[in-house]
Amino acid sequence: MFLFVKLFRESALFAWGSVVSNKLRTILTLLGITIGIFAIISVFSVVDALERQIRTSISSLGDNVIYIQKWPWEFSADFAWWRYMNRPTPRPTETDEILRRTHVVGAVVFTASTSRTVEHLNRSIERVSILTASHDYDKVRAFELQSGRYFSPTESAAGRNVALIGNEIAAGLFDTADPIGKTIKVFGRNLEVIGVFEREGDDTFGNSHDELVLVPLSFISSFIDVSSDRYNPAILAMGKENFSNEELIDELRGAMRSIRRIKPAADDNFALNQTSLLSRQFDGVFAIIKLAGWIIGGFSILVGGFGIANIMFVSVKERTTIIGIQKALGAKNYFILIQFLSEAVLLSLMGGAIGLLLVFSGTWLASNVFNMDVMLQMKNVLLGVNVSVIIGLVAGFIPAWSAAKLNPVDAIRANT
């Protein structure tokens, strides 16, 4: 252990001496490693941020919620959309039938959505998301209320003209005033605001409640056809505790086929979607982006590796006499080999450290100036360090091996 520390210290001094005496050569050598590490770790940091945001958005949809819809959640280039065009859309009456025919389902909700202008006195907000849902919406979707309350069973059943509004809608229509009890106009009808959603922040899939107006299903269904394709109808079913999603899907499939009287040999005319489908779709996307990062950074690291190998050959040439003297005094081959490998690794780590410092500066700037959720995680720091060490070992091995195999007599005479 003491020998290794001594070797490392000596190699560090040699490496630093080389850097100080040949600044331009060292900078040009380390530039490839720096750019490569910067490219790879930057891509990984951005992908991690995107992945974290997307997975948070996906989890907000409910890991234990199944979405019964006309269209499946598929994003492939060969998506056979024509197979699903003539499928029937979900209907509100099917929710009651699902509850009656299953024992695994704990809550089921019908939803439909559109966008409309929302008004209050002389203020208005265009293209606001209007969501209508049956009463158990609060059981299948997680949210908090900043003020007010949720719909009462009577309000939901009778279709009262009441609404819950998002934080952004409240700020846009009422500024700092309390919106509870005040009236907004949607679809040309007055709605009383009874609750305001807690601020949730941006959502990748637009599922945040911040810019949403939620109204009872019975209210909207009295003047529009909520089962129409134009309103994106869906049935959300959540299983009871201690039942898996697979059990829930099996029961829902059987119930829906029974409700729609589908013959045994016929295909389903509905889609059972779950968040795991979205996760798998994005896993492939993230893998491709990370591969692109490796390719982009790999070329720079390859150039940097050749640069380190070159500077190490020069270092061996410059210190040939010293190597001869060391071997004449009893230094073993492994001593010389470790000495030069350590120097190569240190040079590579210097380039990697600069690259990581640039990434840290970029993520700090993105996070604190542009309010982006990007950070340099420890796993990416360790990845950068490991890549730097591996490149140093690979690039420095041949020069170090050639130094270790020098004949001491020939080495001492080399510069005489």
Tab-separated table of C-alpha atoms in Angstrom:
chain	number	residue	atom	x	y	z
A	1	MET	CA	0.000	0.000	0.000
A	2	PHE	CA	2.845	2.361	0.912
A	3	LEU	CA	4.556	1.536	-2.379
A	4	PHE	CA	1.403	2.316	-4.338
A	5	VAL	CA	0.970	5.667	-2.574
A	6	LYS	CA	4.603	6.517	-3.250
A	7	LEU	CA	4.235	5.558	-6.900
A	8	PHE	CA	1.037	7.569	-7.236
A	9	ARG	CA	2.647	10.625	-5.625
A	10	GLU	CA	5.694	10.375	-7.856
A	11	SER	CA	3.513	9.935	-10.952
A	12	ALA	CA	1.401	12.923	-9.947
A	13	LEU	CA	4.537	15.065	-9.636
A	14	PHE	CA	5.772	13.893	-13.056
A	15	ALA	CA	2.329	14.554	-14.588
A	16	TRP	CA	2.106	18.008	-13.049
A	17	GLY	CA	5.642	18.818	-14.197
A	18	SER	CA	4.677	17.770	-17.707
A	19	VAL	CA	1.563	19.963	-17.588
A	20	VAL	CA	3.499	23.015	-16.344
A	21	SER	CA	6.366	22.643	-18.811
A	22	ASN	CA	4.171	21.910	-21.836
A	23	LYS	CA	0.947	23.850	-21.216
A	24	LEU	CA	-0.227	24.106	-24.821
A	25	ARG	CA	0.510	20.460	-25.588
A	26	THR	CA	-1.311	19.335	-22.454
A	27	ILE	CA	-4.342	21.540	-23.112
A	28	LEU	CA	-4.681	20.219	-26.648
A	29	THR	CA	-4.272	16.650	-25.354
A	30	LEU	CA	-6.883	16.985	-22.633
A	31	LEU	CA	-9.344	18.856	-24.863
A	32	GLY	CA	-10.665	15.655	-26.411
A	33	ILE	CA	-11.265	14.021	-23.023
A	34	THR	CA	-12.896	17.193	-21.689
A	35	ILE	CA	-15.264	17.538	-24.645
A	36	GLY	CA	-16.092	13.820	-24.606
A	37	ILE	CA	-16.910	13.697	-20.888
A	38	PHE	CA	-18.840	16.952	-21.183
A	39	ALA	CA	-20.908	15.593	-24.100
A	40	ILE	CA	-21.691	12.236	-22.474
A	41	ILE	CA	-22.481	13.513	-18.979
A	42	SER	CA	-24.478	16.472	-20.334
A	43	VAL	CA	-26.668	14.156	-22.394
A	44	PHE	CA	-27.108	11.794	-19.443
A	45	SER	CA	-27.984	14.665	-17.087
A	46	VAL	CA	-30.576	16.080	-19.493
A	47	VAL	CA	-32.036	12.609	-20.146
A	48	ASP	CA	-32.222	11.956	-16.393
A	49	ALA	CA	-34.115	15.228	-15.932
A	50	LEU	CA	-36.524	14.420	-18.776
A	51	GLU	CA	-36.976	10.866	-17.517
A	52	ARG	CA	-37.648	12.084	-13.988
A	53	GLN	CA	-40.220	14.598	-15.228
A	54	ILE	CA	-41.935	12.126	-17.559
A	55	ARG	CA	-42.078	9.369	-14.942
A	56	THR	CA	-43.564	11.834	-12.449
A	57	SER	CA	-46.192	12.748	-15.026
A	58	ILE	CA	-46.884	9.076	-15.750
A	59	SER	CA	-47.224	8.247	-12.055
A	60	SER	CA	-49.748	11.093	-11.691
A	61	LEU	CA	-52.007	9.137	-14.059
A	62	GLY	CA	-52.170	6.378	-11.447
A	63	ASP	CA	-50.074	3.217	-11.423
A	64	ASN	CA	-53.121	1.185	-10.373
A	65	VAL	CA	-55.616	2.843	-12.717
A	66	ILE	CA	-56.748	1.250	-15.990
A	67	TYR	CA	-57.991	3.534	-18.772
A	68	ILE	CA	-60.789	2.062	-20.901
A	69	GLN	CA	-60.693	3.952	-24.197
A	70	LYS	CA	-61.319	3.615	-27.903
A	71	TRP	CA	-57.660	3.986	-28.869
A	72	PRO	CA	-54.673	2.061	-27.443
A	73	TRP	CA	-51.619	3.942	-26.209
A	74	GLU	CA	-49.242	3.159	-29.064
A	75	PHE	CA	-46.665	5.457	-30.643
A	76	SER	CA	-44.925	3.172	-33.122
A	77	ALA	CA	-44.454	4.173	-36.767
A	78	ASP	CA	-46.478	1.154	-37.935
A	79	PHE	CA	-49.479	1.925	-35.701
A	80	ALA	CA	-52.521	0.391	-37.441
A	81	TRP	CA	-54.916	3.234	-36.640
A	82	TRP	CA	-57.507	2.113	-39.178
A	83	ARG	CA	-58.246	-0.984	-37.072
A	84	TYR	CA	-59.689	1.172	-34.283
A	85	MET	CA	-61.594	3.870	-36.165
A	86	ASN	CA	-64.964	2.124	-36.045
A	87	ARG	CA	-64.801	1.138	-32.412
A	88	PRO	CA	-67.538	2.524	-30.128
A	89	THR	CA	-66.511	5.128	-27.573
A	90	PRO	CA	-66.987	4.604	-23.826
A	91	ARG	CA	-70.372	5.625	-22.418
A	92	PRO	CA	-71.276	6.870	-18.914
A	93	THR	CA	-73.777	4.022	-18.421
A	94	GLU	CA	-70.961	1.477	-18.736
A	95	THR	CA	-69.457	2.602	-15.416
A	96	ASP	CA	-72.435	1.340	-13.433
A	97	GLU	CA	-72.365	-1.949	-15.336
A	98	ILE	CA	-68.656	-2.395	-14.607
A	99	LEU	CA	-69.222	-1.967	-10.878
A	100	ARG	CA	-72.133	-4.396	-10.991
A	101	ARG	CA	-70.244	-7.103	-12.905
A	102	THR	CA	-66.876	-6.998	-11.092
A	103	HIS	CA	-65.602	-7.454	-7.550
A	104	VAL	CA	-61.987	-6.273	-8.079
A	105	VAL	CA	-62.873	-2.711	-9.144
A	106	GLY	CA	-62.848	-0.261	-6.225
A	107	ALA	CA	-63.764	2.923	-8.091
A	108	VAL	CA	-64.754	3.713	-11.663
A	109	VAL	CA	-65.133	7.125	-13.284
A	110	PHE	CA	-66.267	8.407	-16.655
A	111	THR	CA	-64.408	11.449	-17.991
A	112	ALA	CA	-64.630	13.656	-21.069
A	113	SER	CA	-62.683	16.771	-21.961
A	114	THR	CA	-62.656	19.729	-24.293
A	115	SER	CA	-61.325	23.290	-24.366
A	116	ARG	CA	-63.352	26.462	-24.077
A	117	THR	CA	-63.042	30.129	-23.170
A	118	VAL	CA	-63.635	30.807	-19.467
A	119	GLU	CA	-64.949	34.240	-18.436
A	120	HIS	CA	-65.407	36.255	-15.268
A	121	LEU	CA	-66.795	39.789	-15.563
A	122	ASN	CA	-64.538	41.548	-18.103
A	123	ARG	CA	-61.759	38.953	-17.968
A	124	SER	CA	-61.422	35.799	-20.042
A	125	ILE	CA	-58.943	32.998	-20.695
A	126	GLU	CA	-59.050	31.149	-24.020
A	127	ARG	CA	-58.480	27.446	-24.723
A	128	VAL	CA	-58.890	26.346	-21.123
A	129	SER	CA	-59.086	22.576	-20.541
A	130	ILE	CA	-62.587	21.670	-19.379
A	131	LEU	CA	-62.827	18.253	-17.754
A	132	THR	CA	-66.077	16.650	-16.748
A	133	ALA	CA	-66.126	13.578	-14.542
A	134	SER	CA	-68.469	11.439	-12.513
A	135	HIS	CA	-68.397	11.732	-8.737
A	136	ASP	CA	-65.528	9.360	-7.820
A	137	TYR	CA	-62.925	11.346	-9.768
A	138	ASP	CA	-61.201	12.261	-6.503
A	139	LYS	CA	-60.671	8.537	-5.806
A	140	VAL	CA	-58.815	7.718	-9.029
A	141	ARG	CA	-56.791	10.930	-9.465
A	142	ALA	CA	-54.586	12.383	-6.754
A	143	PHE	CA	-54.855	16.123	-6.140
A	144	GLU	CA	-54.960	18.644	-3.307
A	145	LEU	CA	-57.256	21.629	-2.886
A	146	GLN	CA	-55.761	25.004	-2.042
A	147	SER	CA	-59.147	26.228	-0.880
A	148	GLY	CA	-62.786	25.229	-1.000
A	149	ARG	CA	-64.111	21.687	-1.306
A	150	TYR	CA	-64.881	18.867	-3.724
A	151	PHE	CA	-68.316	18.173	-5.224
A	152	SER	CA	-70.928	16.737	-2.869
A	153	PRO	CA	-72.768	13.561	-3.975
A	154	THR	CA	-75.910	15.642	-4.459
A	155	GLU	CA	-74.133	18.171	-6.693
A	156	SER	CA	-72.665	15.398	-8.844
A	157	ALA	CA	-75.924	13.463	-9.136
A	158	ALA	CA	-78.123	16.498	-9.824
A	159	GLY	CA	-75.682	18.140	-12.223
A	160	ARG	CA	-75.407	21.391	-10.290
A	161	ASN	CA	-73.619	24.269	-12.018
A	162	VAL	CA	-70.518	24.195	-9.790
A	163	ALA	CA	-66.815	23.962	-10.684
A	164	LEU	CA	-63.330	23.430	-9.340
A	165	ILE	CA	-60.682	25.573	-11.033
A	166	GLY	CA	-56.900	25.353	-11.337
A	167	ASN	CA	-54.441	27.650	-9.626
A	168	GLU	CA	-53.509	29.407	-12.885
A	169	ILE	CA	-57.154	29.936	-13.829
A	170	ALA	CA	-57.855	31.460	-10.426
A	171	ALA	CA	-54.883	33.820	-10.762
A	172	GLY	CA	-55.851	34.831	-14.309
A	173	LEU	CA	-59.494	35.583	-13.545
A	174	PHE	CA	-59.411	36.754	-9.933
A	175	ASP	CA	-55.816	37.922	-9.266
A	176	THR	CA	-55.357	37.660	-5.483
A	177	ALA	CA	-59.081	37.718	-4.644
A	178	ASP	CA	-60.709	34.618	-3.201
A	179	PRO	CA	-62.615	32.879	-6.052
A	180	ILE	CA	-64.738	30.687	-3.752
A	181	GLY	CA	-68.426	31.525	-4.183
A	182	LYS	CA	-67.823	33.659	-7.268
A	183	THR	CA	-69.157	32.910	-10.748
A	184	ILE	CA	-67.385	31.993	-13.973
A	185	LYS	CA	-68.966	31.492	-17.390
A	186	VAL	CA	-68.274	28.395	-19.518
A	187	PHE	CA	-70.359	27.111	-22.456
A	188	GLY	CA	-72.383	30.299	-22.043
A	189	ARG	CA	-73.522	29.081	-18.594
A	190	ASN	CA	-72.720	30.404	-15.142
A	191	LEU	CA	-70.810	28.131	-12.752
A	192	GLU	CA	-70.154	28.728	-9.077
A	193	VAL	CA	-66.530	28.169	-8.020
A	194	ILE	CA	-66.491	25.868	-4.975
A	195	GLY	CA	-62.800	24.859	-4.958
A	196	VAL	CA	-59.321	25.744	-6.204
A	197	PHE	CA	-56.705	23.089	-6.948
A	198	GLU	CA	-53.309	23.286	-5.251
A	199	ARG	CA	-50.540	24.299	-7.670
A	200	GLU	CA	-48.868	21.218	-9.216
A	201	GLY	CA	-46.456	22.672	-11.774
A	202	ASP	CA	-45.892	21.721	-15.396
A	203	ASP	CA	-46.833	18.251	-16.571
A	204	THR	CA	-45.358	16.536	-19.645
A	205	PHE	CA	-48.714	15.115	-20.752
A	206	GLY	CA	-50.794	18.161	-19.842
A	207	ASN	CA	-52.466	16.386	-16.917
A	208	SER	CA	-51.777	19.110	-14.389
A	209	HIS	CA	-54.798	20.606	-12.640
A	210	ASP	CA	-53.238	24.096	-12.732
A	211	GLU	CA	-55.011	25.176	-15.925
A	212	LEU	CA	-58.114	23.020	-15.593
A	213	VAL	CA	-61.796	23.549	-14.892
A	214	LEU	CA	-63.531	20.468	-13.460
A	215	VAL	CA	-67.330	20.232	-13.627
A	216	PRO	CA	-69.822	17.458	-12.753
A	217	LEU	CA	-70.588	14.987	-15.521
A	218	SER	CA	-74.351	15.299	-15.036
A	219	PHE	CA	-74.149	19.048	-15.652
A	220	ILE	CA	-72.341	18.916	-19.013
A	221	SER	CA	-74.091	15.773	-20.265
A	222	SER	CA	-77.374	17.670	-20.181
A	223	PHE	CA	-76.375	19.753	-23.212
A	224	ILE	CA	-73.492	17.924	-25.001
A	225	ASP	CA	-72.895	14.316	-26.039
A	226	VAL	CA	-70.011	13.379	-23.746
A	227	SER	CA	-69.554	10.041	-25.559
A	228	SER	CA	-68.635	11.792	-28.804
A	229	ASP	CA	-65.117	11.241	-30.148
A	230	ARG	CA	-64.497	14.976	-30.087
A	231	TYR	CA	-64.582	14.968	-26.252
A	232	ASN	CA	-62.030	12.153	-25.687
A	233	PRO	CA	-64.291	9.995	-23.492
A	234	ALA	CA	-62.652	7.479	-21.164
A	235	ILE	CA	-63.504	5.233	-18.248
A	236	LEU	CA	-60.968	5.143	-15.399
A	237	ALA	CA	-61.086	2.050	-13.200
A	238	MET	CA	-59.042	1.605	-10.036
A	239	GLY	CA	-58.660	-1.760	-8.362
A	240	LYS	CA	-59.216	-2.541	-4.734
A	241	GLU	CA	-56.281	-3.050	-2.400
A	242	ASN	CA	-54.424	-6.379	-2.565
A	243	PHE	CA	-55.410	-6.936	-6.201
A	244	SER	CA	-52.848	-6.683	-9.009
A	245	ASN	CA	-53.282	-4.759	-12.250
A	246	GLU	CA	-53.349	-8.065	-14.124
A	247	GLU	CA	-56.355	-9.234	-12.102
A	248	LEU	CA	-58.032	-5.880	-12.637
A	249	ILE	CA	-57.450	-6.016	-16.398
A	250	ASP	CA	-58.774	-9.559	-16.655
A	251	GLU	CA	-62.006	-8.616	-14.872
A	252	LEU	CA	-62.420	-5.403	-16.870
A	253	ARG	CA	-61.929	-7.248	-20.148
A	254	GLY	CA	-64.549	-9.820	-19.215
A	255	ALA	CA	-66.974	-7.160	-17.995
A	256	MET	CA	-66.596	-4.948	-21.081
A	257	ARG	CA	-66.993	-7.882	-23.477
A	258	SER	CA	-70.138	-8.870	-21.608
A	259	ILE	CA	-71.515	-5.310	-21.553
A	260	ARG	CA	-70.930	-4.875	-25.279
A	261	ARG	CA	-71.971	-8.435	-26.083
A	262	ILE	CA	-68.839	-9.303	-27.990
A	263	LYS	CA	-68.784	-12.840	-29.380
A	264	PRO	CA	-66.104	-15.194	-27.994
A	265	ALA	CA	-64.138	-15.357	-31.248
A	266	ALA	CA	-64.306	-11.601	-31.900
A	267	ASP	CA	-61.582	-9.105	-30.979
A	268	ASP	CA	-62.043	-6.520	-28.238
A	269	ASN	CA	-63.605	-3.272	-29.444
A	270	PHE	CA	-61.996	-1.285	-26.625
A	271	ALA	CA	-58.479	-0.629	-25.310
A	272	LEU	CA	-57.305	-1.252	-21.747
A	273	ASN	CA	-54.456	1.193	-21.222
A	274	GLN	CA	-52.152	1.489	-18.234
A	275	THR	CA	-49.173	3.649	-17.339
A	276	SER	CA	-46.683	0.794	-17.760
A	277	LEU	CA	-47.374	0.991	-21.528
A	278	LEU	CA	-46.178	4.599	-21.552
A	279	SER	CA	-43.128	3.719	-19.466
A	280	ARG	CA	-42.070	1.023	-21.929
A	281	GLN	CA	-42.528	3.392	-24.875
A	282	PHE	CA	-40.277	6.018	-23.299
A	283	ASP	CA	-37.671	3.481	-22.154
A	284	GLY	CA	-36.800	2.896	-25.809
A	285	VAL	CA	-36.615	6.635	-26.519
A	286	PHE	CA	-34.295	7.269	-23.565
A	287	ALA	CA	-32.069	4.350	-24.588
A	288	ILE	CA	-31.647	5.829	-28.085
A	289	ILE	CA	-30.825	9.297	-26.720
A	290	LYS	CA	-28.242	7.861	-24.316
A	291	LEU	CA	-26.708	5.824	-27.150
A	292	ALA	CA	-26.453	9.019	-29.206
A	293	GLY	CA	-24.663	10.662	-26.267
A	294	TRP	CA	-22.161	7.797	-26.111
A	295	ILE	CA	-21.534	8.035	-29.861
A	296	ILE	CA	-21.109	11.820	-29.859
A	297	GLY	CA	-18.867	11.832	-26.799
A	298	GLY	CA	-17.110	8.615	-27.818
A	299	PHE	CA	-15.455	10.185	-30.851
A	300	SER	CA	-14.075	13.040	-28.737
A	301	ILE	CA	-12.864	10.605	-26.072
A	302	LEU	CA	-11.218	8.458	-28.763
A	303	VAL	CA	-9.317	11.492	-30.034
A	304	GLY	CA	-8.424	12.394	-26.459
A	305	GLY	CA	-7.211	8.835	-25.853
A	306	PHE	CA	-4.847	9.062	-28.833
A	307	GLY	CA	-3.658	12.416	-27.490
A	308	ILE	CA	-2.865	10.917	-24.081
A	309	ALA	CA	-1.083	7.980	-25.720
A	310	ASN	CA	0.980	10.414	-27.769
A	311	ILE	CA	1.944	12.560	-24.784
A	312	MET	CA	2.857	9.436	-22.831
A	313	PHE	CA	5.169	8.236	-25.628
A	314	VAL	CA	6.811	11.666	-25.547
A	315	SER	CA	7.096	11.408	-21.767
A	316	VAL	CA	8.745	7.983	-22.046
A	317	LYS	CA	11.184	9.375	-24.622
A	318	GLU	CA	12.070	12.368	-22.434
A	319	ARG	CA	12.608	10.202	-19.330
A	320	THR	CA	14.367	7.237	-20.928
A	321	THR	CA	17.589	7.921	-19.002
A	322	ILE	CA	15.702	8.218	-15.705
A	323	ILE	CA	13.952	4.920	-16.447
A	324	GLY	CA	17.345	3.286	-17.079
A	325	ILE	CA	18.733	4.594	-13.786
A	326	GLN	CA	15.658	3.396	-11.886
A	327	LYS	CA	15.936	-0.087	-13.376
A	328	ALA	CA	19.691	-0.158	-12.731
A	329	LEU	CA	18.966	0.590	-9.078
A	330	GLY	CA	16.608	-2.387	-8.893
A	331	ALA	CA	13.234	-1.051	-10.027
A	332	LYS	CA	11.047	-3.867	-11.320
A	333	ASN	CA	9.107	-3.761	-14.592
A	334	TYR	CA	5.787	-3.463	-12.768
A	335	PHE	CA	7.151	-0.402	-10.909
A	336	ILE	CA	7.801	1.421	-14.201
A	337	LEU	CA	4.518	0.149	-15.678
A	338	ILE	CA	2.436	1.409	-12.723
A	339	GLN	CA	4.322	4.699	-12.714
A	340	PHE	CA	3.418	5.565	-16.297
A	341	LEU	CA	-0.100	4.120	-16.097
A	342	SER	CA	-0.752	6.308	-13.042
A	343	GLU	CA	0.491	9.330	-14.958
A	344	ALA	CA	-1.806	8.537	-17.904
A	345	VAL	CA	-4.789	8.066	-15.594
A	346	LEU	CA	-4.055	11.350	-13.829
A	347	LEU	CA	-3.904	13.211	-17.135
A	348	SER	CA	-7.185	11.638	-18.207
A	349	LEU	CA	-8.788	12.472	-14.852
A	350	MET	CA	-7.724	16.088	-15.270
A	351	GLY	CA	-9.561	16.252	-18.587
A	352	GLY	CA	-12.577	14.458	-17.106
A	353	ALA	CA	-12.639	16.779	-14.094
A	354	ILE	CA	-12.725	19.822	-16.348
A	355	GLY	CA	-15.568	18.249	-18.337
A	356	LEU	CA	-17.532	17.503	-15.162
A	357	LEU	CA	-16.941	21.047	-13.930
A	358	LEU	CA	-18.388	22.388	-17.190
A	359	VAL	CA	-21.421	20.103	-16.822
A	360	PHE	CA	-21.921	21.218	-13.218
A	361	SER	CA	-21.755	24.869	-14.301
A	362	GLY	CA	-24.277	24.220	-17.071
A	363	THR	CA	-26.728	22.391	-14.798
A	364	TRP	CA	-26.409	25.067	-12.112
A	365	LEU	CA	-27.136	27.758	-14.698
A	366	ALA	CA	-30.124	25.826	-16.100
A	367	SER	CA	-31.524	25.170	-12.618
A	368	ASN	CA	-31.018	28.583	-11.014
A	369	VAL	CA	-31.401	30.943	-13.973
A	370	PHE	CA	-33.855	29.144	-16.259
A	371	ASN	CA	-35.710	27.186	-13.523
A	372	MET	CA	-35.107	23.862	-15.250
A	373	ASP	CA	-35.121	20.651	-13.213
A	374	VAL	CA	-31.609	19.581	-14.252
A	375	MET	CA	-28.888	18.460	-11.872
A	376	LEU	CA	-25.553	16.645	-11.971
A	377	GLN	CA	-26.265	13.431	-10.110
A	378	MET	CA	-23.602	11.446	-8.277
A	379	LYS	CA	-24.096	8.434	-10.573
A	380	ASN	CA	-23.138	10.607	-13.556
A	381	VAL	CA	-20.111	12.006	-11.705
A	382	LEU	CA	-18.964	8.436	-10.997
A	383	LEU	CA	-19.615	7.539	-14.647
A	384	GLY	CA	-17.398	10.421	-15.781
A	385	VAL	CA	-14.639	9.419	-13.363
A	386	ASN	CA	-14.818	5.757	-14.403
A	387	VAL	CA	-14.709	6.603	-18.109
A	388	SER	CA	-11.706	8.881	-17.511
A	389	VAL	CA	-9.860	6.157	-15.581
A	390	ILE	CA	-10.574	3.529	-18.255
A	391	ILE	CA	-9.424	5.826	-21.081
A	392	GLY	CA	-6.270	6.659	-19.126
A	393	LEU	CA	-5.482	2.978	-18.570
A	394	VAL	CA	-6.163	2.005	-22.188
A	395	ALA	CA	-4.334	4.970	-23.715
A	396	GLY	CA	-1.362	4.716	-21.354
A	397	PHE	CA	-0.843	0.955	-21.409
A	398	ILE	CA	1.296	0.630	-24.581
A	399	PRO	CA	3.610	3.575	-23.694
A	400	ALA	CA	3.884	2.272	-20.112
A	401	TRP	CA	4.594	-1.271	-21.341
A	402	SER	CA	7.283	-0.025	-23.713
A	403	ALA	CA	8.895	1.914	-20.837
A	404	ALA	CA	8.768	-1.121	-18.538
A	405	LYS	CA	10.478	-3.343	-21.138
A	406	LEU	CA	13.424	-0.971	-21.755
A	407	ASN	CA	16.879	-2.400	-21.262
A	408	PRO	CA	18.517	-0.388	-18.446
A	409	VAL	CA	21.889	-0.116	-20.179
A	410	ASP	CA	20.374	1.020	-23.474
A	411	ALA	CA	18.086	3.397	-21.642
A	412	ILE	CA	20.966	5.085	-19.765
A	413	ARG	CA	22.903	5.495	-23.028
A	414	ALA	CA	19.843	6.758	-24.964
A	415	ASN	CA	20.530	10.484	-24.543
A	416	THR	CA	24.335	10.360	-24.449
